Tab-separated table of N, CA and C in Angstrom:
chain	number	residue	atom	x	y	z
A	396	MET	N	-17.397	-52.351	30.954
A	396	MET	CA	-16.109	-51.676	30.978
A	396	MET	C	-15.678	-51.309	29.560
A	397	PHE	N	-15.857	-52.282	28.638
A	397	PHE	CA	-15.449	-52.032	27.254
A	397	PHE	C	-16.258	-50.904	26.631
A	398	SER	N	-17.548	-50.871	26.874
A	398	SER	CA	-18.389	-49.850	26.261
A	398	SER	C	-18.059	-48.465	26.825
A	399	PHE	N	-17.738	-48.354	28.119
A	399	PHE	CA	-17.369	-47.073	28.703
A	399	PHE	C	-16.075	-46.543	28.071
A	400	ALA	N	-15.086	-47.411	27.921
A	400	ALA	CA	-13.819	-47.013	27.297
A	400	ALA	C	-14.043	-46.615	25.840
A	401	TYR	N	-14.901	-47.343	25.168
A	401	TYR	CA	-15.218	-47.038	23.772
A	401	TYR	C	-15.868	-45.659	23.660
A	402	TYR	N	-16.825	-45.372	24.517
A	402	TYR	CA	-17.492	-44.060	24.503
A	402	TYR	C	-16.538	-42.945	24.911
A	403	ALA	N	-15.690	-43.197	25.878
A	403	ALA	CA	-14.711	-42.194	26.310
A	403	ALA	C	-13.738	-41.890	25.179
A	404	LEU	N	-13.308	-42.932	24.475
A	404	LEU	CA	-12.413	-42.731	23.340
A	404	LEU	C	-13.115	-41.954	22.233
A	405	ALA	N	-14.370	-42.262	21.975
A	405	ALA	CA	-15.142	-41.546	20.950
A	405	ALA	C	-15.283	-40.075	21.314
A	406	VAL	N	-15.521	-39.784	22.588
A	406	VAL	CA	-15.632	-38.399	23.044
A	406	VAL	C	-14.301	-37.672	22.878
A	407	VAL	N	-13.225	-38.339	23.242
A	407	VAL	CA	-11.893	-37.730	23.102
A	407	VAL	C	-11.576	-37.450	21.634
A	408	VAL	N	-11.882	-38.400	20.761
A	408	VAL	CA	-11.648	-38.217	19.325
A	408	VAL	C	-12.506	-37.077	18.795
A	409	ALA	N	-13.774	-37.051	19.210
A	409	ALA	CA	-14.667	-35.974	18.764
A	409	ALA	C	-14.161	-34.619	19.244
A	410	LEU	N	-13.710	-34.552	20.490
A	410	LEU	CA	-13.161	-33.293	21.012
A	410	LEU	C	-11.892	-32.895	20.262
A	411	ALA	N	-11.053	-33.862	19.949
A	411	ALA	CA	-9.823	-33.567	19.206
A	411	ALA	C	-10.147	-33.050	17.818
A	412	ILE	N	-11.087	-33.687	17.146
A	412	ILE	CA	-11.477	-33.233	15.807
A	412	ILE	C	-12.106	-31.842	15.888
A	413	GLY	N	-12.973	-31.649	16.875
A	413	GLY	CA	-13.589	-30.329	17.071
A	413	GLY	C	-12.537	-29.260	17.354
A	414	GLY	N	-11.553	-29.600	18.172
A	414	GLY	CA	-10.473	-28.655	18.466
A	414	GLY	C	-9.664	-28.315	17.230
A	415	CYS	N	-9.396	-29.326	16.410
A	415	CYS	CA	-8.647	-29.083	15.167
A	415	CYS	C	-9.449	-28.201	14.205
A	416	VAL	N	-10.737	-28.483	14.087
A	416	VAL	CA	-11.593	-27.671	13.214
A	416	VAL	C	-11.629	-26.235	13.722
A	417	TRP	N	-11.798	-26.070	15.033
A	417	TRP	CA	-11.830	-24.730	15.611
A	417	TRP	C	-10.499	-24.005	15.364
A	418	ALA	N	-9.383	-24.692	15.568
A	418	ALA	CA	-8.073	-24.084	15.379
A	418	ALA	C	-7.860	-23.669	13.921
A	419	LEU	N	-8.248	-24.534	12.983
A	419	LEU	CA	-8.101	-24.201	11.571
A	419	LEU	C	-8.982	-23.002	11.192
A	420	ARG	N	-10.194	-23.005	11.678
A	420	ARG	CA	-11.109	-21.884	11.398
A	420	ARG	C	-10.572	-20.596	12.007
A	421	HIS	N	-10.113	-20.681	13.231
A	421	HIS	CA	-9.549	-19.503	13.902
A	421	HIS	C	-8.333	-18.978	13.134
A	422	GLN	N	-7.487	-19.897	12.681
A	422	GLN	CA	-6.309	-19.497	11.911
A	422	GLN	C	-6.727	-18.828	10.604
A	423	ARG	N	-7.733	-19.362	9.942
A	423	ARG	CA	-8.219	-18.801	8.680
A	423	ARG	C	-8.774	-17.393	8.903
A	424	VAL	N	-9.582	-17.231	9.944
A	424	VAL	CA	-10.165	-15.922	10.251
A	424	VAL	C	-9.055	-14.935	10.606
A	425	HIS	N	-8.085	-15.383	11.380
A	425	HIS	CA	-6.967	-14.517	11.778
A	425	HIS	C	-6.149	-14.108	10.550
A	426	ARG	N	-5.895	-15.057	9.649
A	426	ARG	CA	-5.129	-14.754	8.432
A	426	ARG	C	-5.891	-13.769	7.555
A	427	ARG	N	-7.185	-13.968	7.423
A	427	ARG	CA	-8.027	-13.084	6.617
A	427	ARG	C	-8.027	-11.674	7.204
A	428	HIS	N	-8.207	-11.587	8.520
A	428	HIS	CA	-8.187	-10.284	9.183
A	428	HIS	C	-6.832	-9.595	8.982
A	429	GLY	N	-5.770	-10.367	9.103
A	429	GLY	CA	-4.431	-9.810	8.893
A	429	GLY	C	-4.238	-9.309	7.471
A	430	ALA	N	-4.759	-10.053	6.506
A	430	ALA	CA	-4.644	-9.632	5.106
A	430	ALA	C	-5.426	-8.347	4.862
A	431	LEU	N	-6.632	-8.258	5.409
A	431	LEU	CA	-7.420	-7.023	5.253
A	431	LEU	C	-6.720	-5.839	5.925
A	432	GLN	N	-6.162	-6.065	7.093
A	432	GLN	CA	-5.448	-4.992	7.795
A	432	GLN	C	-4.213	-4.571	7.006
A	433	SER	N	-3.487	-5.537	6.490
A	433	SER	CA	-2.303	-5.243	5.685
A	433	SER	C	-2.687	-4.500	4.414
A	434	LEU	N	-3.796	-4.884	3.825
A	434	LEU	CA	-4.288	-4.224	2.626
A	434	LEU	C	-4.585	-2.755	2.911
A	435	MET	N	-5.266	-2.482	3.987
A	435	MET	CA	-5.593	-1.098	4.342
A	435	MET	C	-4.331	-0.306	4.704
A	436	ASP	N	-3.433	-0.925	5.467
A	436	ASP	CA	-2.193	-0.243	5.855
A	436	ASP	C	-1.351	0.105	4.627
A	437	ASN	N	-1.217	-0.848	3.704
A	437	ASN	CA	-0.422	-0.595	2.506
A	437	ASN	C	-1.089	0.435	1.599
A	438	ALA	N	-2.404	0.437	1.547
A	438	ALA	CA	-3.110	1.459	0.769
A	438	ALA	C	-2.865	2.837	1.379
A	439	ASP	N	-2.906	2.932	2.695
A	439	ASP	CA	-2.637	4.214	3.363
A	439	ASP	C	-1.214	4.686	3.092
A	440	ARG	N	-0.256	3.756	3.175
A	440	ARG	CA	1.148	4.124	2.934
A	440	ARG	C	1.367	4.571	1.489
A	441	LEU	N	0.762	3.847	0.555
A	441	LEU	CA	0.909	4.218	-0.852
A	441	LEU	C	0.282	5.578	-1.116
A	442	GLU	N	-0.865	5.830	-0.531
A	442	GLU	CA	-1.505	7.140	-0.705
A	442	GLU	C	-0.611	8.248	-0.143
A	443	ALA	N	-0.045	8.024	1.022
A	443	ALA	CA	0.853	9.021	1.619
A	443	ALA	C	2.079	9.232	0.728
A	444	ASP	N	2.635	8.141	0.188
A	444	ASP	CA	3.793	8.256	-0.701
A	444	ASP	C	3.441	9.031	-1.967
A	445	LEU	N	2.276	8.754	-2.545
A	445	LEU	CA	1.873	9.456	-3.762
A	445	LEU	C	1.638	10.943	-3.497
A	446	LYS	N	1.011	11.258	-2.387
A	446	LYS	CA	0.780	12.669	-2.049
A	446	LYS	C	2.099	13.381	-1.756
A	447	ASP	N	3.014	12.679	-1.094
A	447	ASP	CA	4.343	13.238	-0.838
A	447	ASP	C	5.062	13.490	-2.158
A	448	CYS	N	4.959	12.540	-3.069
A	448	CYS	CA	5.571	12.687	-4.391
A	448	CYS	C	4.982	13.893	-5.108
A	449	ARG	N	3.667	14.034	-5.065
A	449	ARG	CA	3.011	15.174	-5.706
A	449	ARG	C	3.509	16.495	-5.115
A	450	ASP	N	3.613	16.572	-3.788
A	450	ASP	CA	4.095	17.796	-3.137
A	450	ASP	C	5.533	18.107	-3.531
A	451	ARG	N	6.374	17.081	-3.555
A	451	ARG	CA	7.779	17.282	-3.937
A	451	ARG	C	7.883	17.749	-5.385
A	452	LEU	N	7.096	17.140	-6.251
A	452	LEU	CA	7.111	17.555	-7.661
A	452	LEU	C	6.658	19.000	-7.807
A	453	GLN	N	5.623	19.384	-7.081
A	453	GLN	CA	5.138	20.760	-7.159
A	453	GLN	C	6.206	21.742	-6.684
A	454	ARG	N	6.905	21.403	-5.609
A	454	ARG	CA	7.978	22.290	-5.120
A	454	ARG	C	9.112	22.377	-6.132
A	455	ALA	N	9.489	21.232	-6.697
A	455	ALA	CA	10.578	21.235	-7.676
A	455	ALA	C	10.186	22.020	-8.919
A	456	HIS	N	8.975	21.830	-9.391
A	456	HIS	CA	8.539	22.550	-10.583
A	456	HIS	C	8.373	24.036	-10.308
A	457	ALA	N	8.013	24.394	-9.080
A	457	ALA	CA	7.908	25.807	-8.735
A	457	ALA	C	9.267	26.484	-8.832
A	458	VAL	N	10.308	25.787	-8.435
A	458	VAL	CA	11.662	26.348	-8.513
A	458	VAL	C	12.104	26.475	-9.967
A	459	MET	N	11.729	25.492	-10.789
A	459	MET	CA	12.189	25.485	-12.182
A	459	MET	C	11.322	26.337	-13.099
A	460	SER	N	10.157	26.716	-12.645
A	460	SER	CA	9.221	27.438	-13.496
A	460	SER	C	9.720	28.839	-13.798
A	461	VAL	N	9.601	29.231	-15.065
A	461	VAL	CA	9.986	30.573	-15.490
A	461	VAL	C	8.923	31.567	-15.055
A	462	SER	N	7.681	31.168	-15.164
A	462	SER	CA	6.548	32.007	-14.805
A	462	SER	C	5.558	31.158	-14.023
A	463	PRO	N	4.915	31.724	-13.004
A	463	PRO	CA	3.952	30.941	-12.224
A	463	PRO	C	2.782	30.422	-13.060
A	464	ASP	N	2.464	31.102	-14.161
A	464	ASP	CA	1.338	30.685	-14.997
A	464	ASP	C	1.718	29.658	-16.051
A	465	VAL	N	3.014	29.456	-16.270
A	465	VAL	CA	3.482	28.534	-17.299
A	465	VAL	C	4.053	27.297	-16.614
A	466	PRO	N	3.511	26.110	-16.913
A	466	PRO	CA	4.042	24.899	-16.264
A	466	PRO	C	5.478	24.621	-16.706
A	467	ALA	N	6.255	24.122	-15.773
A	467	ALA	CA	7.641	23.754	-16.083
A	467	ALA	C	7.638	22.499	-16.957
A	468	ALA	N	8.770	22.261	-17.602
A	468	ALA	CA	8.893	21.093	-18.484
A	468	ALA	C	8.624	19.813	-17.701
A	469	GLY	N	7.731	19.001	-18.209
A	469	GLY	CA	7.425	17.724	-17.583
A	469	GLY	C	6.439	17.801	-16.430
A	470	GLU	N	6.039	18.999	-16.052
A	470	GLU	CA	5.150	19.148	-14.896
A	470	GLU	C	3.790	18.493	-15.132
A	471	VAL	N	3.229	18.700	-16.293
A	471	VAL	CA	1.906	18.146	-16.593
A	471	VAL	C	1.963	16.623	-16.594
A	472	GLU	N	2.983	16.046	-17.227
A	472	GLU	CA	3.110	14.589	-17.280
A	472	GLU	C	3.305	14.003	-15.888
A	473	ALA	N	4.114	14.657	-15.086
A	473	ALA	CA	4.359	14.165	-13.728
A	473	ALA	C	3.071	14.216	-12.910
A	474	GLN	N	2.332	15.311	-13.032
A	474	GLN	CA	1.069	15.437	-12.299
A	474	GLN	C	0.065	14.385	-12.757
A	475	GLN	N	0.032	14.125	-14.059
A	475	GLN	CA	-0.879	13.108	-14.582
A	475	GLN	C	-0.507	11.718	-14.070
A	476	ALA	N	0.780	11.436	-13.965
A	476	ALA	CA	1.223	10.130	-13.465
A	476	ALA	C	0.817	9.941	-12.003
A	477	VAL	N	1.004	10.973	-11.190
A	477	VAL	CA	0.619	10.879	-9.779
A	477	VAL	C	-0.896	10.762	-9.664
A	478	ASP	N	-1.625	11.569	-10.433
A	478	ASP	CA	-3.089	11.491	-10.406
A	478	ASP	C	-3.577	10.114	-10.839
A	479	SER	N	-2.927	9.534	-11.825
A	479	SER	CA	-3.286	8.185	-12.284
A	479	SER	C	-3.077	7.170	-11.162
A	480	GLY	N	-1.975	7.294	-10.440
A	480	GLY	CA	-1.711	6.413	-9.310
A	480	GLY	C	-2.751	6.572	-8.211
A	481	LEU	N	-3.158	7.806	-7.941
A	481	LEU	CA	-4.176	8.045	-6.922
A	481	LEU	C	-5.545	7.496	-7.359
A	482	ARG	N	-5.845	7.604	-8.650
A	482	ARG	CA	-7.114	7.034	-9.148
A	482	ARG	C	-7.101	5.509	-9.031
A	483	ALA	N	-5.967	4.894	-9.377
A	483	ALA	CA	-5.849	3.432	-9.254
A	483	ALA	C	-5.997	3.013	-7.788
A	484	LEU	N	-5.426	3.795	-6.905
A	484	LEU	CA	-5.544	3.503	-5.480
A	484	LEU	C	-6.992	3.651	-5.024
A	485	LEU	N	-7.685	4.645	-5.530
A	485	LEU	CA	-9.096	4.805	-5.189
A	485	LEU	C	-9.907	3.598	-5.669
A	486	ARG	N	-9.614	3.125	-6.876
A	486	ARG	CA	-10.300	1.922	-7.372
A	486	ARG	C	-10.028	0.735	-6.446
A	487	GLN	N	-8.797	0.633	-5.963
A	487	GLN	CA	-8.435	-0.462	-5.046
A	487	GLN	C	-9.205	-0.321	-3.741
A	488	ARG	N	-9.322	0.887	-3.227
A	488	ARG	CA	-10.064	1.110	-1.983
A	488	ARG	C	-11.553	0.780	-2.164
A	489	LEU	N	-12.101	1.138	-3.315
A	489	LEU	CA	-13.502	0.805	-3.597
A	489	LEU	C	-13.688	-0.708	-3.680
A	490	TRP	N	-12.703	-1.397	-4.260
A	490	TRP	CA	-12.761	-2.862	-4.320
A	490	TRP	C	-12.742	-3.428	-2.906
A	491	ILE	N	-11.887	-2.883	-2.060
A	491	ILE	CA	-11.810	-3.357	-0.672
A	491	ILE	C	-13.162	-3.153	0.005
A	492	ARG	N	-13.743	-1.983	-0.183
A	492	ARG	CA	-15.027	-1.695	0.443
A	492	ARG	C	-16.135	-2.614	-0.072
A	493	ASP	N	-16.170	-2.784	-1.397
A	493	ASP	CA	-17.268	-3.531	-2.006
A	493	ASP	C	-17.073	-5.044	-1.988
A	494	ARG	N	-15.846	-5.514	-2.109
A	494	ARG	CA	-15.605	-6.944	-2.269
A	494	ARG	C	-14.708	-7.546	-1.194
A	495	GLY	N	-14.121	-6.717	-0.358
A	495	GLY	CA	-13.168	-7.230	0.626
A	495	GLY	C	-13.739	-8.284	1.547
A	496	ALA	N	-14.982	-8.113	1.948
A	496	ALA	CA	-15.584	-9.052	2.908
A	496	ALA	C	-15.778	-10.447	2.311
A	497	GLU	N	-16.097	-10.514	1.020
A	497	GLU	CA	-16.333	-11.841	0.432
A	497	GLU	C	-15.210	-12.301	-0.485
A	498	ALA	N	-14.150	-11.534	-0.589
A	498	ALA	CA	-13.021	-11.918	-1.440
A	498	ALA	C	-12.335	-13.160	-0.875
A	499	SER	N	-11.786	-13.941	-1.780
A	499	SER	CA	-11.051	-15.122	-1.338
A	499	SER	C	-9.719	-14.690	-0.717
A	500	GLN	N	-9.135	-15.598	0.027
A	500	GLN	CA	-7.835	-15.295	0.641
A	500	GLN	C	-6.798	-15.000	-0.430
A	501	ARG	N	-6.861	-15.722	-1.526
A	501	ARG	CA	-5.914	-15.495	-2.625
A	501	ARG	C	-6.086	-14.102	-3.215
A	502	GLU	N	-7.324	-13.662	-3.391
A	502	GLU	CA	-7.567	-12.319	-3.909
A	502	GLU	C	-7.022	-11.262	-2.961
A	503	LEU	N	-7.228	-11.474	-1.668
A	503	LEU	CA	-6.699	-10.528	-0.674
A	503	LEU	C	-5.172	-10.505	-0.706
A	504	ASP	N	-4.572	-11.692	-0.741
A	504	ASP	CA	-3.107	-11.770	-0.782
A	504	ASP	C	-2.562	-11.122	-2.052
A	505	ASP	N	-3.235	-11.336	-3.188
A	505	ASP	CA	-2.811	-10.716	-4.449
A	505	ASP	C	-2.922	-9.198	-4.383
A	506	ALA	N	-3.986	-8.699	-3.768
A	506	ALA	CA	-4.167	-7.250	-3.644
A	506	ALA	C	-3.086	-6.641	-2.757
A	507	VAL	N	-2.762	-7.310	-1.662
A	507	VAL	CA	-1.687	-6.828	-0.785
A	507	VAL	C	-0.365	-6.811	-1.552
A	508	ALA	N	-0.081	-7.884	-2.279
A	508	ALA	CA	1.175	-7.960	-3.042
A	508	ALA	C	1.237	-6.853	-4.092
A	509	ALA	N	0.116	-6.537	-4.730
A	509	ALA	CA	0.098	-5.471	-5.736
A	509	ALA	C	0.410	-4.117	-5.108
A	510	LEU	N	-0.142	-3.851	-3.940
A	510	LEU	CA	0.145	-2.582	-3.269
A	510	LEU	C	1.601	-2.508	-2.821
A	511	VAL	N	2.126	-3.606	-2.315
A	511	VAL	CA	3.532	-3.633	-1.903
A	511	VAL	C	4.437	-3.404	-3.112
A	512	ARG	N	4.125	-4.049	-4.249
A	512	ARG	CA	4.916	-3.831	-5.477
A	512	ARG	C	4.853	-2.373	-5.919
A	513	ALA	N	3.689	-1.783	-5.848
A	513	ALA	CA	3.538	-0.379	-6.253
A	513	ALA	C	4.386	0.530	-5.370
A	514	ARG	N	4.392	0.263	-4.075
A	514	ARG	CA	5.220	1.081	-3.170
A	514	ARG	C	6.702	0.884	-3.461
A	515	HIS	N	7.112	-0.358	-3.739
A	515	HIS	CA	8.521	-0.620	-4.050
A	515	HIS	C	8.926	0.043	-5.359
A	516	GLN	N	8.015	0.126	-6.305
A	516	GLN	CA	8.313	0.796	-7.576
A	516	GLN	C	8.393	2.303	-7.396
A	517	LEU	N	7.648	2.831	-6.450
A	517	LEU	CA	7.647	4.275	-6.215
A	517	LEU	C	8.879	4.731	-5.430
A	518	GLU	N	9.395	3.880	-4.559
A	518	GLU	CA	10.522	4.261	-3.699
A	518	GLU	C	11.736	4.775	-4.474
A	519	PRO	N	12.217	4.083	-5.515
A	519	PRO	CA	13.387	4.619	-6.229
A	519	PRO	C	13.079	5.948	-6.915
A	520	ARG	N	11.843	6.126	-7.338
A	520	ARG	CA	11.467	7.396	-7.969
A	520	ARG	C	11.482	8.535	-6.950
A	521	LEU	N	11.059	8.232	-5.734
A	521	LEU	CA	11.113	9.250	-4.681
A	521	LEU	C	12.562	9.591	-4.331
A	522	ARG	N	13.416	8.566	-4.287
A	522	ARG	CA	14.837	8.822	-4.017
A	522	ARG	C	15.448	9.653	-5.150
A	523	ALA	N	15.101	9.327	-6.394
A	523	ALA	CA	15.604	10.096	-7.534
A	523	ALA	C	15.104	11.530	-7.474
A	524	LEU	N	13.873	11.702	-7.057
A	524	LEU	CA	13.316	13.049	-6.912
A	524	LEU	C	14.058	13.812	-5.821
A	525	ASP	N	14.375	13.137	-4.723
A	525	ASP	CA	15.170	13.772	-3.665
A	525	ASP	C	16.544	14.173	-4.187
A	526	ASP	N	17.174	13.284	-4.937
A	526	ASP	CA	18.497	13.586	-5.503
A	526	ASP	C	18.427	14.773	-6.460
A	527	ALA	N	17.399	14.785	-7.301
A	527	ALA	CA	17.241	15.888	-8.254
A	527	ALA	C	16.975	17.195	-7.522
A	528	HIS	N	16.173	17.115	-6.466
A	528	HIS	CA	15.886	18.324	-5.691
A	528	HIS	C	17.147	18.845	-5.016
A	529	ALA	N	17.959	17.935	-4.471
A	529	ALA	CA	19.217	18.350	-3.835
A	529	ALA	C	20.157	18.975	-4.867
A	530	ALA	N	20.237	18.372	-6.062
A	530	ALA	CA	21.085	18.930	-7.121
A	530	ALA	C	20.574	20.296	-7.553
A	531	LEU	N	19.266	20.449	-7.634
A	531	LEU	CA	18.677	21.739	-8.004
A	531	LEU	C	18.974	22.785	-6.939
A	532	ASP	N	18.855	22.420	-5.668
A	532	ASP	CA	19.182	23.349	-4.583
A	532	ASP	C	20.642	23.787	-4.663
A	533	THR	N	21.528	22.825	-4.917
A	533	THR	CA	22.952	23.137	-5.037
A	533	THR	C	23.197	24.088	-6.206
A	534	ALA	N	22.570	23.803	-7.336
A	534	ALA	CA	22.749	24.666	-8.514
A	534	ALA	C	22.222	26.060	-8.253
A	535	VAL	N	21.088	26.187	-7.595
A	535	VAL	CA	20.530	27.511	-7.286
A	535	VAL	C	21.449	28.256	-6.330
A	536	ARG	N	21.965	27.578	-5.311
A	536	ARG	CA	22.879	28.226	-4.365
A	536	ARG	C	24.157	28.694	-5.067
A	537	GLU	N	24.698	27.838	-5.939
A	537	GLU	CA	25.901	28.216	-6.672
A	537	GLU	C	25.633	29.409	-7.580
A	538	HIS	N	24.485	29.425	-8.218
A	538	HIS	CA	24.130	30.538	-9.094
A	538	HIS	C	23.981	31.830	-8.283
A	539	ILE	N	23.339	31.732	-7.125
A	539	ILE	CA	23.179	32.909	-6.267
A	539	ILE	C	24.536	33.364	-5.759
A	540	HIS	N	25.392	32.410	-5.381
A	540	HIS	CA	26.720	32.737	-4.863
A	540	HIS	C	27.557	33.451	-5.942
A	541	LYS	N	27.431	33.046	-7.199
A	541	LYS	CA	28.178	33.677	-8.286
A	541	LYS	C	27.722	35.104	-8.510
A	542	ASP	N	26.430	35.367	-8.317
A	542	ASP	CA	25.893	36.692	-8.546
A	542	ASP	C	26.318	37.684	-7.467
A	543	PHE	N	26.670	37.187	-6.291
A	543	PHE	CA	27.067	38.094	-5.214
A	543	PHE	C	28.508	38.010	-5.037
């Protein structure tokens, strides 16, 4: 009787330990998958934001340009800044492709945090660009209204 209870207890303990190991492994795999998905999603969002910023800048500079062949003030610098951001994002995507599978969880979490920070830094600039564009539209309308 004692040996049967002892073996049954050993089996229960082994199953409990196995269940805990499985649960921890499953949680780790799930967290890793979530981090990779978040990394890709944030990279996509940042790319869309940068391209949107580039389009808005091009429209604003087109309105301010004196001649289509002459860049407006600050146009080259703004384009270089957006291009630099897109190149950095490409480097991040290449890192994900080349190292994402074997990267540590900390590296993945750090990469996600970096992309989130970049998007948060870009948001006020996009709002400022919207404000400047609205002010430019108002000024152009007022100028046209004065001429007629």
